[in-house]
Amino acid sequence: MAAVTAQPVLLAATPAAWVEEALRRWPELLTDHANCEKKAASTALALMFAYPEDRPLALALARLAREELRHFEQVQKVMNALGVPFTRQRPGRYAHGLRGALGSADPGRKLDLLLAAALIEARSAERFALLAPRLPEPLAGLYGELGRSEARHY
Ligand SMILES: [Fe+2]
Ligand SMILES: [Fe+2]
């Protein structure tokens, strides 16, 4: 699957060292991933509340939030199957850093929020496509499937 080249919005590719580290620390990867799926659903809901007058957007985001919550459930299921315990994580700097670049008011902020979310989805799709072929089952199947979803979201 040539998913890496399918995300032309990303100006830099994920470094090979990141992939190796993520493969080595796969339980931590899953924990972080579950958190990210939860955040994706929560971001979709926050956008629905921020722009309630945009009904087509609200419907698309409602579908997205449900799908991201299903992803969360899928990751949890794999974590349970593989015996990965829940651990609290520190907030990441990535999304916070992206948010710092957004306009603070509309017009403009709505588009910025959607673009930032698209970048996050594109990065996820790129990384899942890099990880899937290197992982054993059931992780390979999980990352293969979710990578295709995130590519569509982006
Ligand atoms: Fe997702
Ligand atoms: Fe997504």
PDB file of C-alpha atoms and ligand atoms in Angstrom:
ATOM      1  CA  MET A   1       0.000   0.000   0.000  1.00  0.00           C
ATOM      2  CA  ALA A   2       1.600   3.278  -1.116  1.00  0.00           C
ATOM      3  CA  ALA A   3      -0.152   5.313   1.567  1.00  0.00           C
ATOM      4  CA  VAL A   4       2.912   7.395   2.387  1.00  0.00           C
ATOM      5  CA  THR A   5       2.745   9.225  -0.942  1.00  0.00           C
ATOM      6  CA  ALA A   6      -1.047   9.555  -0.581  1.00  0.00           C
ATOM      7  CA  GLN A   7      -0.646  12.385   1.948  1.00  0.00           C
ATOM      8  CA  PRO A   8       0.886  15.202  -0.108  1.00  0.00           C
ATOM      9  CA  VAL A   9       0.029  17.798   2.557  1.00  0.00           C
ATOM     10  CA  LEU A  10       2.827  16.512   4.753  1.00  0.00           C
ATOM     11  CA  LEU A  11       5.980  18.462   3.971  1.00  0.00           C
ATOM     12  CA  ALA A  12       8.254  16.082   5.872  1.00  0.00           C
ATOM     13  CA  ALA A  13       8.133  12.299   6.109  1.00  0.00           C
ATOM     14  CA  THR A  14       8.163  10.580   9.493  1.00  0.00           C
ATOM     15  CA  PRO A  15      11.797   9.741  10.305  1.00  0.00           C
ATOM     16  CA  ALA A  16      12.758   6.064  10.108  1.00  0.00           C
ATOM     17  CA  ALA A  17      14.034   6.298  13.705  1.00  0.00           C
ATOM     18  CA  TRP A  18      10.505   7.179  14.886  1.00  0.00           C
ATOM     19  CA  VAL A  19       9.141   4.045  13.214  1.00  0.00           C
ATOM     20  CA  GLU A  20      11.794   1.815  14.838  1.00  0.00           C
ATOM     21  CA  GLU A  21      11.153   3.338  18.269  1.00  0.00           C
ATOM     22  CA  ALA A  22       7.373   2.991  17.895  1.00  0.00           C
ATOM     23  CA  LEU A  23       7.738  -0.677  16.887  1.00  0.00           C
ATOM     24  CA  ARG A  24       9.945  -1.350  19.903  1.00  0.00           C
ATOM     25  CA  ARG A  25       7.549   0.459  22.260  1.00  0.00           C
ATOM     26  CA  TRP A  26       4.297  -0.913  20.808  1.00  0.00           C
ATOM     27  CA  PRO A  27       2.412  -1.134  24.150  1.00  0.00           C
ATOM     28  CA  GLU A  28       3.044   2.586  24.690  1.00  0.00           C
ATOM     29  CA  LEU A  29       2.085   3.227  21.064  1.00  0.00           C
ATOM     30  CA  LEU A  30      -1.275   1.537  21.652  1.00  0.00           C
ATOM     31  CA  THR A  31      -1.905   3.545  24.824  1.00  0.00           C
ATOM     32  CA  ASP A  32      -1.127   6.802  23.034  1.00  0.00           C
ATOM     33  CA  HIS A  33      -3.165   5.698  20.040  1.00  0.00           C
ATOM     34  CA  ALA A  34      -6.264   4.971  22.148  1.00  0.00           C
ATOM     35  CA  ASN A  35      -5.935   8.450  23.599  1.00  0.00           C
ATOM     36  CA  CYS A  36      -5.629   9.976  20.109  1.00  0.00           C
ATOM     37  CA  GLU A  37      -8.803   8.268  18.901  1.00  0.00           C
ATOM     38  CA  LYS A  38     -10.616   9.658  21.922  1.00  0.00           C
ATOM     39  CA  LYS A  39      -9.223  13.124  21.197  1.00  0.00           C
ATOM     40  CA  ALA A  40     -10.284  12.854  17.529  1.00  0.00           C
ATOM     41  CA  ALA A  41     -13.876  12.141  18.595  1.00  0.00           C
ATOM     42  CA  SER A  42     -13.767  14.952  21.138  1.00  0.00           C
ATOM     43  CA  THR A  43     -12.376  17.420  18.557  1.00  0.00           C
ATOM     44  CA  ALA A  44     -15.185  16.506  16.153  1.00  0.00           C
ATOM     45  CA  LEU A  45     -17.754  17.184  18.893  1.00  0.00           C
ATOM     46  CA  ALA A  46     -16.076  20.476  19.820  1.00  0.00           C
ATOM     47  CA  LEU A  47     -16.334  21.608  16.179  1.00  0.00           C
ATOM     48  CA  MET A  48     -20.045  20.707  16.152  1.00  0.00           C
ATOM     49  CA  PHE A  49     -20.566  22.925  19.191  1.00  0.00           C
ATOM     50  CA  ALA A  50     -18.437  25.747  17.773  1.00  0.00           C
ATOM     51  CA  TYR A  51     -20.289  25.896  14.418  1.00  0.00           C
ATOM     52  CA  PRO A  52     -23.869  24.653  15.087  1.00  0.00           C
ATOM     53  CA  GLU A  53     -25.268  26.689  12.167  1.00  0.00           C
ATOM     54  CA  ASP A  54     -23.290  24.597   9.652  1.00  0.00           C
ATOM     55  CA  ARG A  55     -25.629  21.613   9.415  1.00  0.00           C
ATOM     56  CA  PRO A  56     -23.805  19.682   6.660  1.00  0.00           C
ATOM     57  CA  LEU A  57     -20.602  19.999   8.717  1.00  0.00           C
ATOM     58  CA  ALA A  58     -22.428  18.875  11.877  1.00  0.00           C
ATOM     59  CA  LEU A  59     -23.700  15.739  10.154  1.00  0.00           C
ATOM     60  CA  ALA A  60     -20.256  14.899   8.732  1.00  0.00           C
ATOM     61  CA  LEU A  61     -18.709  15.476  12.162  1.00  0.00           C
ATOM     62  CA  ALA A  62     -21.339  13.338  13.896  1.00  0.00           C
ATOM     63  CA  ARG A  63     -20.405  10.441  11.602  1.00  0.00           C
ATOM     64  CA  LEU A  64     -16.719  11.156  12.175  1.00  0.00           C
ATOM     65  CA  ALA A  65     -17.080  11.249  15.982  1.00  0.00           C
ATOM     66  CA  ARG A  66     -18.876   7.879  15.939  1.00  0.00           C
ATOM     67  CA  GLU A  67     -16.182   6.387  13.726  1.00  0.00           C
ATOM     68  CA  GLU A  68     -13.365   7.701  15.930  1.00  0.00           C
ATOM     69  CA  LEU A  69     -15.089   6.237  18.997  1.00  0.00           C
ATOM     70  CA  ARG A  70     -15.300   2.896  17.191  1.00  0.00           C
ATOM     71  CA  HIS A  71     -11.566   3.180  16.544  1.00  0.00           C
ATOM     72  CA  PHE A  72     -11.081   3.809  20.266  1.00  0.00           C
ATOM     73  CA  GLU A  73     -13.041   0.646  21.019  1.00  0.00           C
ATOM     74  CA  GLN A  74     -11.008  -1.345  18.479  1.00  0.00           C
ATOM     75  CA  VAL A  75      -7.726  -0.195  20.048  1.00  0.00           C
ATOM     76  CA  GLN A  76      -9.029  -0.991  23.543  1.00  0.00           C
ATOM     77  CA  LYS A  77     -10.028  -4.459  22.387  1.00  0.00           C
ATOM     78  CA  VAL A  78      -6.531  -5.146  21.048  1.00  0.00           C
ATOM     79  CA  MET A  79      -4.981  -3.727  24.236  1.00  0.00           C
ATOM     80  CA  ASN A  80      -7.126  -6.090  26.306  1.00  0.00           C
ATOM     81  CA  ALA A  81      -6.278  -9.053  24.071  1.00  0.00           C
ATOM     82  CA  LEU A  82      -2.558  -8.311  24.350  1.00  0.00           C
ATOM     83  CA  GLY A  83      -2.665  -7.519  28.081  1.00  0.00           C
ATOM     84  CA  VAL A  84      -1.580  -3.880  27.747  1.00  0.00           C
ATOM     85  CA  PRO A  85      -2.552  -2.067  30.978  1.00  0.00           C
ATOM     86  CA  PHE A  86      -3.930   1.471  31.080  1.00  0.00           C
ATOM     87  CA  THR A  87      -1.329   4.074  31.939  1.00  0.00           C
ATOM     88  CA  ARG A  88      -1.812   7.811  32.170  1.00  0.00           C
ATOM     89  CA  GLN A  89       0.142   9.817  29.632  1.00  0.00           C
ATOM     90  CA  ARG A  90       1.522  13.335  29.535  1.00  0.00           C
ATOM     91  CA  PRO A  91      -0.212  15.577  26.997  1.00  0.00           C
ATOM     92  CA  GLY A  92       1.662  15.616  23.694  1.00  0.00           C
ATOM     93  CA  ARG A  93       3.170  18.775  22.280  1.00  0.00           C
ATOM     94  CA  TYR A  94       2.171  18.099  18.679  1.00  0.00           C
ATOM     95  CA  ALA A  95      -1.513  19.107  18.590  1.00  0.00           C
ATOM     96  CA  HIS A  96      -0.840  21.885  21.083  1.00  0.00           C
ATOM     97  CA  GLY A  97       1.897  23.248  18.816  1.00  0.00           C
ATOM     98  CA  LEU A  98      -0.398  23.097  15.788  1.00  0.00           C
ATOM     99  CA  ARG A  99      -3.138  24.923  17.669  1.00  0.00           C
ATOM    100  CA  GLY A 100      -0.702  27.734  18.429  1.00  0.00           C
ATOM    101  CA  ALA A 101      -0.534  28.459  14.694  1.00  0.00           C
ATOM    102  CA  LEU A 102      -4.297  28.869  14.269  1.00  0.00           C
ATOM    103  CA  GLY A 103      -6.163  32.121  13.879  1.00  0.00           C
ATOM    104  CA  SER A 104      -7.905  33.114  17.103  1.00  0.00           C
ATOM    105  CA  ALA A 105     -11.151  34.383  15.535  1.00  0.00           C
ATOM    106  CA  ASP A 106     -13.450  33.853  12.593  1.00  0.00           C
ATOM    107  CA  PRO A 107     -13.419  34.346   9.705  1.00  0.00           C
ATOM    108  CA  GLY A 108     -10.438  32.088   9.362  1.00  0.00           C
ATOM    109  CA  ARG A 109     -10.430  30.067  12.543  1.00  0.00           C
ATOM    110  CA  LYS A 110     -12.935  27.477  11.281  1.00  0.00           C
ATOM    111  CA  LEU A 111     -10.827  26.764   8.213  1.00  0.00           C
ATOM    112  CA  ASP A 112      -7.670  26.667  10.361  1.00  0.00           C
ATOM    113  CA  LEU A 113      -9.265  24.147  12.749  1.00  0.00           C
ATOM    114  CA  LEU A 114     -10.267  21.909   9.840  1.00  0.00           C
ATOM    115  CA  LEU A 115      -6.818  22.188   8.259  1.00  0.00           C
ATOM    116  CA  ALA A 116      -5.067  21.347  11.534  1.00  0.00           C
ATOM    117  CA  ALA A 117      -7.349  18.321  11.958  1.00  0.00           C
ATOM    118  CA  ALA A 118      -6.576  17.246   8.377  1.00  0.00           C
ATOM    119  CA  LEU A 119      -2.836  17.432   9.074  1.00  0.00           C
ATOM    120  CA  ILE A 120      -3.257  15.242  12.159  1.00  0.00           C
ATOM    121  CA  GLU A 121      -5.309  12.699  10.180  1.00  0.00           C
ATOM    122  CA  ALA A 122      -2.770  12.685   7.329  1.00  0.00           C
ATOM    123  CA  ARG A 123       0.092  12.110   9.751  1.00  0.00           C
ATOM    124  CA  SER A 124      -1.794   9.242  11.380  1.00  0.00           C
ATOM    125  CA  ALA A 125      -2.485   7.654   8.003  1.00  0.00           C
ATOM    126  CA  GLU A 126       1.181   7.965   7.027  1.00  0.00           C
ATOM    127  CA  ARG A 127       2.399   6.427  10.282  1.00  0.00           C
ATOM    128  CA  PHE A 128      -0.142   3.597  10.374  1.00  0.00           C
ATOM    129  CA  ALA A 129       0.871   2.667   6.812  1.00  0.00           C
ATOM    130  CA  LEU A 130       4.525   2.605   7.899  1.00  0.00           C
ATOM    131  CA  LEU A 131       3.788   0.519  10.992  1.00  0.00           C
ATOM    132  CA  ALA A 132       1.243  -2.007   9.668  1.00  0.00           C
ATOM    133  CA  PRO A 133       3.590  -4.066   7.471  1.00  0.00           C
ATOM    134  CA  ARG A 134       6.179  -4.257  10.272  1.00  0.00           C
ATOM    135  CA  LEU A 135       3.871  -5.476  13.055  1.00  0.00           C
ATOM    136  CA  PRO A 136       2.563  -8.969  13.869  1.00  0.00           C
ATOM    137  CA  GLU A 137      -1.159  -9.711  14.073  1.00  0.00           C
ATOM    138  CA  PRO A 138      -3.472  -8.475  15.481  1.00  0.00           C
ATOM    139  CA  LEU A 139      -1.595  -5.160  15.310  1.00  0.00           C
ATOM    140  CA  ALA A 140      -0.933  -5.368  11.562  1.00  0.00           C
ATOM    141  CA  GLY A 141      -4.638  -5.742  10.799  1.00  0.00           C
ATOM    142  CA  LEU A 142      -5.589  -2.975  13.230  1.00  0.00           C
ATOM    143  CA  TYR A 143      -3.129  -0.463  11.803  1.00  0.00           C
ATOM    144  CA  GLY A 144      -3.866  -1.440   8.212  1.00  0.00           C
ATOM    145  CA  GLU A 145      -7.590  -0.873   8.676  1.00  0.00           C
ATOM    146  CA  LEU A 146      -7.311   2.301  10.728  1.00  0.00           C
ATOM    147  CA  GLY A 147      -4.712   3.732   8.338  1.00  0.00           C
ATOM    148  CA  ARG A 148      -7.240   3.522   5.503  1.00  0.00           C
ATOM    149  CA  SER A 149      -9.851   5.293   7.650  1.00  0.00           C
ATOM    150  CA  GLU A 150      -7.524   8.114   8.640  1.00  0.00           C
ATOM    151  CA  ALA A 151      -6.479   8.588   4.991  1.00  0.00           C
ATOM    152  CA  ARG A 152     -10.171   9.076   4.151  1.00  0.00           C
ATOM    153  CA  HIS A 153     -10.619  11.519   7.060  1.00  0.00           C
ATOM    154  CA  TYR A 154      -7.695  13.598   5.915  1.00  0.00           C
TER     155      TYR A 154
HETATM  156 FE    FE B   1      -9.392   7.258  14.086  1.00  0.00          FE
HETATM  157 FE    FE B   2      -9.541   9.993  11.991  1.00  0.00          FE
END
